[in-house]
Amino acid sequence: MFALHPPIVLAALLGGLAAIGYAAALPLQERLVVSIDLATKGQAFGLLSTGTMVDQAAGALLIGGIADVVEAAAAMTIAPVLAIITSLILMPALRGTMPADDKAVAMA
C-alpha cells in the first residue's frame, strides 16, 4: 500500500494493523515455554529475545539496502511481502506442533 502513497491517516492505520502481526509470535513463545525445563527458561527467553533483535536488525539492513536501489515506498511494500512469503514457507514446518491445551495450562 505504501507504494501507492496513501494519506498519512491511512498510512498510520496500516502501520497499526501491521503491528498486530507481532501477536503471531505468542504461540511460538508458548511452544518454547512448554518445551524448556524450568531451570533453563531464563536463558531460553534471553536467547529468543536476542535472536529476535538480531533478525529485526538484519531485516532492517536488508530493506534499507533495497531502499537504496528503489523508492522508499516500494521498499516499504517489499518488506511485508517478504514477511508474508517467509511465514508461508515456515507454516508447514510449524503445523501440528502446538502443545496440547492441558499441557500448556499445566506449564503456565
C-alpha positions as CSV (number, residue, x, y, z in Angstrom):
1,M,0.0,0.0,0.0
2,F,2.8,2.4,0.7
3,A,3.9,2.3,-2.9
4,L,0.5,4.0,-3.7
5,H,1.5,6.9,-1.3
6,P,-1.6,6.8,0.9
7,P,-2.7,9.8,3.0
8,I,-1.0,9.9,6.4
9,V,-4.0,8.8,8.4
10,L,-4.4,5.7,6.2
11,A,-0.6,5.0,6.4
12,A,-0.8,5.2,10.2
13,L,-3.8,2.8,10.3
14,L,-1.9,0.4,8.0
15,G,1.1,0.6,10.3
16,G,-1.1,-0.1,13.3
17,L,-2.7,-3.1,11.6
18,A,0.8,-4.4,10.7
19,A,1.8,-4.2,14.4
20,I,-0.9,-6.7,15.3
21,G,1.1,-9.2,13.4
22,Y,3.6,-9.3,16.2
23,A,1.0,-11.2,18.3
24,A,1.7,-14.1,16.0
25,A,4.9,-14.7,18.0
26,L,2.9,-15.6,21.1
27,P,2.1,-19.2,20.0
28,L,5.8,-19.7,19.3
29,Q,6.7,-18.5,22.8
30,E,4.1,-20.9,24.1
31,R,5.9,-23.7,22.4
32,L,9.1,-22.6,23.9
33,V,7.6,-22.4,27.4
34,V,6.3,-25.9,27.2
35,S,9.4,-27.5,25.7
36,I,12.1,-25.9,28.0
37,D,12.6,-27.1,31.6
38,L,12.2,-24.6,34.4
39,A,16.0,-24.3,35.1
40,T,16.8,-23.0,31.6
41,K,13.7,-20.9,30.8
42,G,15.6,-17.6,31.6
43,Q,18.4,-18.5,29.2
44,A,15.9,-19.7,26.6
45,F,14.0,-16.4,26.7
46,G,17.2,-14.4,26.6
47,L,18.3,-16.3,23.5
48,L,14.9,-15.8,22.0
49,S,14.8,-12.1,22.5
50,T,18.4,-11.7,21.3
51,G,17.7,-13.7,18.2
52,T,14.6,-11.7,17.6
53,M,16.6,-8.4,17.8
54,V,19.3,-9.7,15.5
55,D,16.7,-10.8,13.0
56,Q,15.0,-7.5,13.1
57,A,18.3,-5.7,12.6
58,A,19.1,-8.0,9.7
59,G,15.7,-7.3,8.2
60,A,16.1,-3.5,8.6
61,L,19.5,-3.8,6.9
62,L,18.0,-5.8,4.0
63,I,15.1,-3.4,3.5
64,G,17.4,-0.4,3.9
65,G,19.7,-1.8,1.2
66,I,16.6,-2.3,-1.1
67,A,15.5,1.3,-0.3
68,D,18.9,2.5,-1.7
69,V,18.0,0.9,-5.0
70,V,14.3,1.5,-5.3
71,E,12.0,4.2,-4.0
72,A,11.4,4.1,-0.2
73,A,7.6,3.5,-0.7
74,A,8.4,0.5,-2.8
75,A,10.8,-0.9,-0.2
76,M,8.1,-0.4,2.4
77,T,5.9,-2.5,0.2
78,I,8.5,-5.2,-0.4
79,A,9.1,-5.7,3.3
80,P,5.7,-7.1,4.2
81,V,5.6,-9.2,1.0
82,L,8.9,-10.8,2.1
83,A,7.5,-11.3,5.6
84,I,4.4,-13.0,4.2
85,I,6.5,-15.2,2.0
86,T,8.6,-16.2,5.0
87,S,5.6,-17.0,7.0
88,L,4.1,-19.2,4.3
89,I,7.4,-21.0,4.0
90,L,7.6,-21.7,7.7
91,M,3.9,-22.7,8.2
92,P,4.2,-26.3,7.0
93,A,7.1,-27.0,9.4
94,L,5.2,-25.5,12.4
95,R,1.8,-27.0,11.7
96,G,0.7,-29.6,14.2
97,T,3.5,-28.7,16.7
98,M,1.3,-26.8,19.2
99,P,1.3,-28.4,22.7
100,A,-1.8,-29.9,24.0
101,D,-4.0,-27.5,25.8
102,D,-3.8,-29.4,29.1
103,K,0.0,-29.5,29.0
104,A,0.2,-25.7,28.2
105,V,-2.1,-24.9,31.1
106,A,-0.1,-27.1,33.4
107,M,3.1,-25.3,32.5
108,A,1.6,-21.8,32.8
